[in-house]
Structure formats: structure tokens, C-alpha cells
CSV table of C-alpha atoms and ligand atoms in Angstrom, one decimal:
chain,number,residue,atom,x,y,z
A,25,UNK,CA,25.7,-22.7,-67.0
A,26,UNK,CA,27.9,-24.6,-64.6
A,27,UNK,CA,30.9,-23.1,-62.9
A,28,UNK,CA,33.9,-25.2,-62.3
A,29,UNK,CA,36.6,-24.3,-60.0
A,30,UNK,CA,39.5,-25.5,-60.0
A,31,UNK,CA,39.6,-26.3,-63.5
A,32,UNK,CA,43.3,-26.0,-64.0
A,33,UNK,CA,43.6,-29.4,-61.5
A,34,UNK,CA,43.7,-32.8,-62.0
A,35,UNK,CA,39.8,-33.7,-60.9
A,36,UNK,CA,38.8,-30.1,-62.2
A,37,UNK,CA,40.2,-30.1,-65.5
A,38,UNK,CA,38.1,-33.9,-66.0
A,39,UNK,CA,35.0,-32.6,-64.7
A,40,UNK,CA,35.0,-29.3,-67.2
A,41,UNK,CA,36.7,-31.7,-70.4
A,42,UNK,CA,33.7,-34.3,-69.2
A,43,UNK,CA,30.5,-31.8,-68.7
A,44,UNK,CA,31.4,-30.0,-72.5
A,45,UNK,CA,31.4,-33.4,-74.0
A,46,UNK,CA,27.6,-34.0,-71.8
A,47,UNK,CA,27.3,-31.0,-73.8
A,48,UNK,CA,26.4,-29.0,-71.2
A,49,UNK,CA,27.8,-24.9,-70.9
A,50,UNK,CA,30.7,-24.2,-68.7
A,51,UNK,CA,32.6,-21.7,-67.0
A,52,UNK,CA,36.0,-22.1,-65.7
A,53,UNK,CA,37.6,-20.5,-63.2
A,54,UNK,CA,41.2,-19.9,-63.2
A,55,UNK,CA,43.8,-17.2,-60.9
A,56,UNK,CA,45.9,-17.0,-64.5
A,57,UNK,CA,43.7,-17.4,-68.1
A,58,UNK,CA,46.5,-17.5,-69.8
A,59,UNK,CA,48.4,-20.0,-68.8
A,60,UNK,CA,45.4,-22.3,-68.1
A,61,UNK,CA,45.1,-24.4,-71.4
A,62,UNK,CA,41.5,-25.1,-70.6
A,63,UNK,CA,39.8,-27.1,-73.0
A,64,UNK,CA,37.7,-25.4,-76.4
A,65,UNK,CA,34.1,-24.9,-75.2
A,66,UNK,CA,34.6,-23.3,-71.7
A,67,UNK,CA,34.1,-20.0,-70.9
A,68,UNK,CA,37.5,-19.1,-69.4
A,69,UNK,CA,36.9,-16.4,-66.5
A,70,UNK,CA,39.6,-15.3,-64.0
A,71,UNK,CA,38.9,-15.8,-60.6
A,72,UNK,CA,40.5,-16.4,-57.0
A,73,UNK,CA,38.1,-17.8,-54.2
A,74,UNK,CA,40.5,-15.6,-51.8
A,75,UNK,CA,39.2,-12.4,-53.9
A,76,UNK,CA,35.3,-12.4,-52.9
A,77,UNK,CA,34.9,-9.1,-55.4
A,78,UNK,CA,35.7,-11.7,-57.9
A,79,UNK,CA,33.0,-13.9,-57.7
A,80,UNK,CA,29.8,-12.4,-58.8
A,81,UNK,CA,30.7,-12.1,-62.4
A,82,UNK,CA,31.9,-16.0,-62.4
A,83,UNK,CA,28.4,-16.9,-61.0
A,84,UNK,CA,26.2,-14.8,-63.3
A,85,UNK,CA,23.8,-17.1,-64.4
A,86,UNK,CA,25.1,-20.3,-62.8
A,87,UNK,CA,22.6,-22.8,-61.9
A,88,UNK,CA,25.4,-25.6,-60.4
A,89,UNK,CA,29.2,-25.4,-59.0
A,90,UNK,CA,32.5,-27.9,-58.9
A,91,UNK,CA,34.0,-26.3,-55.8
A,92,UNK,CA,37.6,-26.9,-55.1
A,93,UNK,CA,38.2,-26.4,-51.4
A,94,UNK,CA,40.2,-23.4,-50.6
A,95,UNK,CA,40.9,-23.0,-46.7
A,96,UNK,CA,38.8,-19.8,-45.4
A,97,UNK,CA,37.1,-18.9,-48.3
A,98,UNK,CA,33.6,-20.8,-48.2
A,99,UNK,CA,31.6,-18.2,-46.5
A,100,UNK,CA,32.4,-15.8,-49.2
A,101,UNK,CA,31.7,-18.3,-52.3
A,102,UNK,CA,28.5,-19.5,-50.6
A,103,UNK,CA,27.1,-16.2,-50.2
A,104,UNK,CA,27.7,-14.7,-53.9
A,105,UNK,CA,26.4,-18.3,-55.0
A,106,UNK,CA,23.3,-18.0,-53.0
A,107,UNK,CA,23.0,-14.1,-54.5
A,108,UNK,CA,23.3,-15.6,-58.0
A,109,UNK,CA,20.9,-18.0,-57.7
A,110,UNK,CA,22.9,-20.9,-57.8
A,111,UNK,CA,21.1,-24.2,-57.1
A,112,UNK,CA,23.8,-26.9,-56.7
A,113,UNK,CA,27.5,-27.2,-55.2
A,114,UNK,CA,29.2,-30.1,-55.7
A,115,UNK,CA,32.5,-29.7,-53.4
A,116,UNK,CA,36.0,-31.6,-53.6
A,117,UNK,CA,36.2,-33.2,-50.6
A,118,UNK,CA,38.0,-35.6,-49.0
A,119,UNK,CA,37.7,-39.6,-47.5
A,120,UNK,CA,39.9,-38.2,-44.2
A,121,UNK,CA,36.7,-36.4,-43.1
A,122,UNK,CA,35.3,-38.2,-40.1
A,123,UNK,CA,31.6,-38.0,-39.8
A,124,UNK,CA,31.9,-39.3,-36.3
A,125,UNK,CA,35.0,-37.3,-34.9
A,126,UNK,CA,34.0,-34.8,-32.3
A,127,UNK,CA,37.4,-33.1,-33.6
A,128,UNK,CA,39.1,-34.2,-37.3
A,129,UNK,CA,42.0,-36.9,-37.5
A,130,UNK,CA,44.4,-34.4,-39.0
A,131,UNK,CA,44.9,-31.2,-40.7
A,132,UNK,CA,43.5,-32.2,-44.5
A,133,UNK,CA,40.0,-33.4,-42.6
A,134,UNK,CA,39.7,-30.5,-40.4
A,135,UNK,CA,39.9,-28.3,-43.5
A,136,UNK,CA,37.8,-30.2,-46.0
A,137,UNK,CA,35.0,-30.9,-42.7
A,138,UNK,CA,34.6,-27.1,-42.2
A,139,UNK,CA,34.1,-26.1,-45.5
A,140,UNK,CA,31.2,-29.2,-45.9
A,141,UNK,CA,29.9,-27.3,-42.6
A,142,UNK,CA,29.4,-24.2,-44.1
A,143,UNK,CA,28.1,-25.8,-47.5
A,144,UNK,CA,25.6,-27.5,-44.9
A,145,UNK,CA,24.3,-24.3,-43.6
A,146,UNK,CA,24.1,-22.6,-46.5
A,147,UNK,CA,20.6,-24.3,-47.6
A,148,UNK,CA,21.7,-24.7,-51.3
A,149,UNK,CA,21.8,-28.4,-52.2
A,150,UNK,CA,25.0,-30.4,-52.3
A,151,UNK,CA,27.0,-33.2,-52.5
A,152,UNK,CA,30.2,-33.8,-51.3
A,153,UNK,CA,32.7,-35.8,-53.5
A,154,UNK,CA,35.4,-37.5,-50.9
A,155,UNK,CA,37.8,-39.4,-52.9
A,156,UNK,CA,40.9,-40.9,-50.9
A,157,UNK,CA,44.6,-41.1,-52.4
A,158,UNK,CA,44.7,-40.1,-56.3
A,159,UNK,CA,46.7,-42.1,-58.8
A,160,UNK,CA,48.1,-38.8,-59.3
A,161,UNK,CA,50.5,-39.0,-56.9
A,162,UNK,CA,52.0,-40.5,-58.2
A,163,UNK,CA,53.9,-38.0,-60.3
A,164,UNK,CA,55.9,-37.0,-57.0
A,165,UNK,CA,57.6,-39.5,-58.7
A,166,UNK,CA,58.4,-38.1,-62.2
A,167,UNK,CA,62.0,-36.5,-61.2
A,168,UNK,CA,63.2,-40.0,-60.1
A,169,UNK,CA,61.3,-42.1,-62.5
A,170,UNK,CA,62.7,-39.5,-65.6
A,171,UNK,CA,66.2,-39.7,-63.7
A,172,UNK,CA,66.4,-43.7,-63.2
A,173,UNK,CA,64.8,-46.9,-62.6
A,174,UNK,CA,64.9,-46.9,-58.9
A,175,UNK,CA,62.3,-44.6,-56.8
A,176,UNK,CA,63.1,-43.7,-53.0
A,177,UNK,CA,60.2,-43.3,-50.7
A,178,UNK,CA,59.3,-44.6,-47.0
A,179,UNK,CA,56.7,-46.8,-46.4
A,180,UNK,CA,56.8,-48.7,-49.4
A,181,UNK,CA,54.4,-51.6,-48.2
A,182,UNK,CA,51.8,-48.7,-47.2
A,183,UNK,CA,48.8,-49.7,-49.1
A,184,UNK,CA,45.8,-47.8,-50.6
A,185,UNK,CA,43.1,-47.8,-53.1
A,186,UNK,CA,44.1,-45.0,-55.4
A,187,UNK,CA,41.7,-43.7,-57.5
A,188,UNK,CA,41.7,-42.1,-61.2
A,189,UNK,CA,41.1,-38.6,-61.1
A,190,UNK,CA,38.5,-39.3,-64.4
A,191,UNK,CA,36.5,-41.5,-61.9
A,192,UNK,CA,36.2,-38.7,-59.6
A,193,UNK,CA,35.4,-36.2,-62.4
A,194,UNK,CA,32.5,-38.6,-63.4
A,195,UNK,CA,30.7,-38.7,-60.2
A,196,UNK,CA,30.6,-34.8,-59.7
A,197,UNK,CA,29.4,-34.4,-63.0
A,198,UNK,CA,26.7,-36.8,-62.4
A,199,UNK,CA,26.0,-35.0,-59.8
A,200,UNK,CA,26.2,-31.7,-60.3
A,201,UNK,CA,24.1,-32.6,-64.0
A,202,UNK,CA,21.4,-35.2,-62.4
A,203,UNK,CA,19.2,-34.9,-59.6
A,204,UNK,CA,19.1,-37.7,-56.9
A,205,UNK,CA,22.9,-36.9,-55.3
A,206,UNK,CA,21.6,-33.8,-53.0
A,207,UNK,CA,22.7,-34.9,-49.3
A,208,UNK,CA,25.1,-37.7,-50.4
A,209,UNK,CA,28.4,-37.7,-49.6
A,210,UNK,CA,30.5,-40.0,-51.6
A,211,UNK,CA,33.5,-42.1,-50.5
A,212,UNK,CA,35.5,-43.0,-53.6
A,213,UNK,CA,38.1,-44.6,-54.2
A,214,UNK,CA,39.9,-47.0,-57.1
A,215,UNK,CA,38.8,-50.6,-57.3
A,216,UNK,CA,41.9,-52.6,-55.4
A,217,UNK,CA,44.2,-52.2,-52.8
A,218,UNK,CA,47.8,-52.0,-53.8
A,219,UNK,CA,51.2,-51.1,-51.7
A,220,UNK,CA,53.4,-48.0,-53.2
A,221,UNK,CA,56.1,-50.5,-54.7
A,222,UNK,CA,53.3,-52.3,-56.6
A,223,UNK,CA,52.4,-48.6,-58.2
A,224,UNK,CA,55.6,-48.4,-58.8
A,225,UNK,CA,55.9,-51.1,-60.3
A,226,UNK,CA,52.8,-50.7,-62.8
A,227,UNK,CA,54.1,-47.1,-63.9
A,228,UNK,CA,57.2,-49.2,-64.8
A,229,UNK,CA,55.4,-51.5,-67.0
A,230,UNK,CA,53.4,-48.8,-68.2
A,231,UNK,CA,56.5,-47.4,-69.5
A,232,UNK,CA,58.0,-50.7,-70.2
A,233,UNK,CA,61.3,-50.2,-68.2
A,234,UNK,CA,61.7,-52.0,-64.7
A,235,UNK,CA,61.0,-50.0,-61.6
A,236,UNK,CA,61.4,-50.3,-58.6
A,237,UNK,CA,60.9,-48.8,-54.7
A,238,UNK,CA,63.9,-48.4,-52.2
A,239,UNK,CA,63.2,-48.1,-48.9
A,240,UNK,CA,64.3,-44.5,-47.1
A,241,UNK,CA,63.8,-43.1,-44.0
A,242,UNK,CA,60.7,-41.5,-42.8
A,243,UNK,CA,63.3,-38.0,-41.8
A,244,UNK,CA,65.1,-38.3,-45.0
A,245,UNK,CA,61.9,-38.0,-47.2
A,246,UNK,CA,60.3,-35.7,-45.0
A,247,UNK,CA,63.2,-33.1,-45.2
A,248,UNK,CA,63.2,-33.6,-48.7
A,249,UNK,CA,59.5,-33.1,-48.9
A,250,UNK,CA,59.3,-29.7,-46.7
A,251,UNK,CA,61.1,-27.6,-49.5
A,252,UNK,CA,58.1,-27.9,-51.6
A,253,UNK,CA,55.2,-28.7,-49.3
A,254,UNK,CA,54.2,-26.8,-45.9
A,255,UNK,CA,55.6,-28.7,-43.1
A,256,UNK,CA,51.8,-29.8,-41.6
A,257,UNK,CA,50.7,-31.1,-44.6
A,258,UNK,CA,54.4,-33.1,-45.0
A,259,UNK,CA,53.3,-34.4,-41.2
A,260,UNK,CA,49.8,-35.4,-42.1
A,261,UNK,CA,50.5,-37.0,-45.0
A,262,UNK,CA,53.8,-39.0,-43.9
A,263,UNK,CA,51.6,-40.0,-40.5
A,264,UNK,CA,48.6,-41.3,-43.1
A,265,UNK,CA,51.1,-43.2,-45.0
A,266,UNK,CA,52.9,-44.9,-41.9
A,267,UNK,CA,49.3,-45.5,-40.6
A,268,UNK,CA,48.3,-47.9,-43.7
A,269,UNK,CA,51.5,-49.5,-43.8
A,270,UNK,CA,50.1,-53.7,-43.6
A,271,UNK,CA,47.0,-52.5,-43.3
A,272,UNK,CA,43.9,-53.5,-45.4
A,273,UNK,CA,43.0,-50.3,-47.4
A,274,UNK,CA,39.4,-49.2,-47.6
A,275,UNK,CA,37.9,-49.9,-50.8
A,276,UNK,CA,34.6,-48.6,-52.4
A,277,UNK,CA,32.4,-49.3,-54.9
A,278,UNK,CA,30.7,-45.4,-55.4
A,279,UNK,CA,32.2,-44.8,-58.7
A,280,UNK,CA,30.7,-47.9,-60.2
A,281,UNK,CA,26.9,-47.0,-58.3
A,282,UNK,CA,27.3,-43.5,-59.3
A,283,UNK,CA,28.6,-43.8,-63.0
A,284,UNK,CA,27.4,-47.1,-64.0
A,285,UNK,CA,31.1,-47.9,-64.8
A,286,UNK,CA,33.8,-49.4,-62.9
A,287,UNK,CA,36.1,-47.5,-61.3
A,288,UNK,CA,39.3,-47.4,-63.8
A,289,UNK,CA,42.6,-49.5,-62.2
A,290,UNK,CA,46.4,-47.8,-61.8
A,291,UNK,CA,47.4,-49.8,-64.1
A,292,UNK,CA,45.1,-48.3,-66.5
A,293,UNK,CA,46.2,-44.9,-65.1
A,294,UNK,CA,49.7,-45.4,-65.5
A,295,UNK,CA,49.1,-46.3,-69.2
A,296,UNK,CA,46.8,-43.3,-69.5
A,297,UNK,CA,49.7,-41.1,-68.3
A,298,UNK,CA,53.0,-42.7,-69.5
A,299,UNK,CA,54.1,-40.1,-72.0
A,300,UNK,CA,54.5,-37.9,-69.0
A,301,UNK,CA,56.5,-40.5,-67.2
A,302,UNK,CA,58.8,-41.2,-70.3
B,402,LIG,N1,46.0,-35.9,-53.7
B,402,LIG,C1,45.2,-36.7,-52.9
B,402,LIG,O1,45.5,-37.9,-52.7
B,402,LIG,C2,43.9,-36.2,-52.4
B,402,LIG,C3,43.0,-37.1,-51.7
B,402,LIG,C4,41.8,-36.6,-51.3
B,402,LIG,C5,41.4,-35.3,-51.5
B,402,LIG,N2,42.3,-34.5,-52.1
B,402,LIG,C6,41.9,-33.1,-52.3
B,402,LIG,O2,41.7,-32.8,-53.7
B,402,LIG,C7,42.1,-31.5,-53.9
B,402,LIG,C8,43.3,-31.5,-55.0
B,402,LIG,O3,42.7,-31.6,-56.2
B,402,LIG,P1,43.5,-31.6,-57.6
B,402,LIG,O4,44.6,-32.6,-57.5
B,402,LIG,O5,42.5,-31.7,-58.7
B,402,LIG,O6,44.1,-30.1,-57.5
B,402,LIG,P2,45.4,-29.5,-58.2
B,402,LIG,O7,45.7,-30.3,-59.4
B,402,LIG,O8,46.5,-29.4,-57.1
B,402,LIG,O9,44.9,-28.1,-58.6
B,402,LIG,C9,44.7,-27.1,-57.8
B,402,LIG,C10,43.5,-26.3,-58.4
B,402,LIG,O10,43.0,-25.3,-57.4
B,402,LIG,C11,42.9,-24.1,-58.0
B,402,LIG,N3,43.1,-23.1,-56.9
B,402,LIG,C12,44.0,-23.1,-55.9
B,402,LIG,N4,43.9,-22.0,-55.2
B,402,LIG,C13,42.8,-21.3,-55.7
B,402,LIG,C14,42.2,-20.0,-55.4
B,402,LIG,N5,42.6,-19.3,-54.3
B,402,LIG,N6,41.2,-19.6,-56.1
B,402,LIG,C15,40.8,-20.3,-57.2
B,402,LIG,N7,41.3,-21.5,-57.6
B,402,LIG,C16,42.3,-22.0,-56.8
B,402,LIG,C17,44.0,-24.0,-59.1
B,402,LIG,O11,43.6,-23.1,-60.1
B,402,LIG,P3,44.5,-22.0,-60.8
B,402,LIG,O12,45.9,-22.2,-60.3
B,402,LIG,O13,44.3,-22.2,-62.3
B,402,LIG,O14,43.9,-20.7,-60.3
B,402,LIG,C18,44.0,-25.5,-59.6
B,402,LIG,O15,43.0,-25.6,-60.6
B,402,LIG,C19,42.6,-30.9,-52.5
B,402,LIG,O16,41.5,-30.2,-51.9
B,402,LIG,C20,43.0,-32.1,-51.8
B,402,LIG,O17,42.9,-31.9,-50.4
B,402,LIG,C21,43.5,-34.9,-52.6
């Protein structure tokens, strides 16, 4: 039986829809069963990573995990895994995380790197799966893509390699289902480099309607942001995108090693997902 947290998210949901079709048995985890939608096949179980007495009955009889990264709660998870006999934890990490860094870039490294500490020292095997920035950002767009053909955002010419959240969901299930990922900690990300007005651009095609990006200020967006997202996250992420504005994104070829397929474009993405934009 594998466990996978998170299962109601975008990488989660893939790597629980992807292990049933391996057919392999799996449990997922969700704070609210019913309105999860999880696909036929799992084992639906409530669960919240913040409520330890929750966990032993998710991890009876679990040989492997998909953990999703919940700030503060590792120690607990780790210790009812290790008590269940679980073999295998395969965590969501992320591509911030600095292996070098005496102290993390920024607040989404820091939180992700102590979590892969504890994993570390909990002498279960691992992997860590650190994908940098998901196509599916791009649905911060969907209000102004729904409402029009223009979408306002700053930093339009910041560039990255966004990567399908299927491609990520493949690699933990390879390694949470095959042996020869323990220790390995996986930089993922999609296969080119594009600016945020070209991924604009491709949903627009996608959807076969001309879109396009219009510059606004770094304030204006960030005020906008903070109603929905804690302020430090709005900082960390607004000071990641200024950072890769004109500058040559990172780009990986892990997804391709580790799946034995190329990594899937944004274009493709954008197709994949343009009922949602429409
Ligand atoms: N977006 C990016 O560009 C990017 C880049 C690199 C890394 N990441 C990392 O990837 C992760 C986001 O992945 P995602 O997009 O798949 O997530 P998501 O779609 O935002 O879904 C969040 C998931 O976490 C679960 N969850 C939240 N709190 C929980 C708790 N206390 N106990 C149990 N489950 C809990 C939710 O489950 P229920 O609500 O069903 O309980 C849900 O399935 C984050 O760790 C982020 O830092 C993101």
C-alpha cells in the first residue's frame, strides 16, 4: 500500500491517478473526503499532517509515502511512519533549496530544506522531488483570462522552465514504486525556457483567442496578491520573479533520465488544461 498525501493537489492528485493505473494499491489522504473527488481505486482516508493522532491509521500497512510538505509537521509524520513500518518517503520538495547555503535564499527553501533535514535523520530511505515553477501557475490567471484577452502581471520578461505537474507525478512514482532513487534528490523542471508573456501567449493559442501580458507594477500586483496569499510568500515569490527577469532559466533534463520520457512542454500543458481556461 502506498500513502499519498496531498492527493487533492495538483502533483498529488497525478501521482495517486498514475500509481492506480501502475496498478499498484493506494491510500489517499485528504483534511475533507468528501469534497475530494479522488479518483476510483484509492482508498480515501481523512487525514491532517497538523493532527499527529491522525496518522497511524493512514500508515497501517504502508510500505512507501508521497509527502506533501506541511511546515512543522515532519517530526510527527516521520515518527508514525517509522512505527508503521514504512520503508520509503518520497517528499515534495522544491528547486529553491540550496544544498550549499549555510542559511536558505528565502522563505519557500528554508521550509522545504528543514523538512528534507528531518526526512534525513529519520533513517527511512528517500528521495526528494524538487521541481521549480509549475505550469500550474499559471491559473492565477484564470479570472483575467475568463474576463478578457489581456492579462496584468509584473515582470513579464521573467523567464523560467515551468514544468507539468504530470512530469513531476511520474518521477515520484518511479520512485516511490522502483528502487535505485534512495538518496537522490531530483531537480526538475520543463524542457525550455520561456518568459511569462510567451505562457501567456501559448494558453492563448491553446484556447485559440489572442492573449496577451501588460506590464504592471511590482506594488500594484503585490497588493493585489496579499488578499489571497500571506504577505512572505507574496515577497518571496515577487523577489524570485524580479530575480529571473533576462536571465537564462535553469533547465533540467531529470524527468526524461528518470521516466524515460521527455518532459511535456507548456504548450502541451495549456492544451491539456484549456477547458478550464475557456
Ligand atoms: N507552484 C510552484 O511553482 C512550486 C514550485 C516548487 C515547489 N512547489 C511546492 O509544491 C507544493 C504545492 O504542490 P501542489 O500544487 O500539488 O499543491 P496544491 O494543489 O496547492 O494542494 C495542496 C495539497 O496539500 C494538502 N494539504 C495542505 N495542508 C495539509 C495538511 N495540514 N494535512 C494534509 N494535507 C494537507 C491539500 O489536501 P486537502 O486540502 O485535500 O486536505 C492538497 O492536496 C508546495 O509544497 C510548494 O511549495 C511549488
Amino acid at each position: 500500500m502506498i500513502l499519498v498525501t496531498g492527493a487533492t493537489g495538483n502533483v498529488g492528485r497525478g501521482v495517486a491517478e498514475q500509481l492506480l493505473a501502475a496498478g499498484q494499491e493506494v491510500r489517499a489522504l485528504t483534511r475533507n473526503p468528501d469534497r475530494a473527488h479522488l479518483p476510483a481505486g484509492a482508498e480515501v482516508i481523512r487525514g491532517d499532517l497538523s493532527e499527529p493522532e491522525t496518522l497511524p491509521p493512514a500508515l497501517e500497512g504502508v510500505t512507501a509515502a508521497f509527502l506533501y510538505a506541511v511546515p512543522g509537521t515532519a517530526p510527527a509524520f516521520l515518527k508514525a511512519a517509522k512505527d508503521a513500518g514504512v520503508r520509503r518517503v518520497v517528499l515534495l520538495s522544491s528547486l529553491a533549496v540550496d544544498d550549499d547555503a549555510e542559511v536558505q535564499p528565502n522563505f519557500i527553501a528554508a521550509f522545504h530544506a528543514v523538512i528534507e533535514d528531518a526526512i534525513e535523520e529519520s533513517g527511512i530511505e528517500w528521495t526528494f522531488v524538487r521541481p521549480g515553477a509549475f505550469d500550474t501557475n499559471a491559473y492565477q490567471w484564470l479570472g483575467q483570462v475568463k474576463a478578457g484577452d489581456v492579462v496584468r502581471l509584473p515582470f513579464g520578461e521573467a523567464v523560467t522552465a515551468p514544468i507539468h505537474e504530470a512530469d513531476i507525478a511520474a518521477v515520484a512514482v518511479q520512485a516511490l514504486t522502483s528502487d535505485g532513487h534512495a538518496g537522490a534528490r531530483y531537480q526538475l523542471t520543463g524542457p525550455q525556457a520561456l518568459t511569462l508573456s510567451a505562457q501567456v501567449q501559448a494558453v492563448g493559442e491553446a484556447i485559440g483567442r489572442p492573449l496577451r501580458l501588460e506590464e504592471v507594477s511590482p506594488e500594484a500586483a503585490r497588493q493585489a496578491m496579499i488578499q489571497h496569499v500571506p504577505e512572505h510568500i507574496v515577497d518571496t515569490i515577487m523577489d524570485l520573479q524580479a530575480k529571473s527577469v533576462g536571465r537564462e532559466a535553469f533547465v533540467t533534463d531529470t524527468v526524461e533520465k528518470v521516466t524515460g520520457r521527455p518532459a511535456r512542454t507548456f504548450a502541451q500543458w495549456a492544451a491539456d488544461h484549456a477547458d478550464d481556461f475557456r
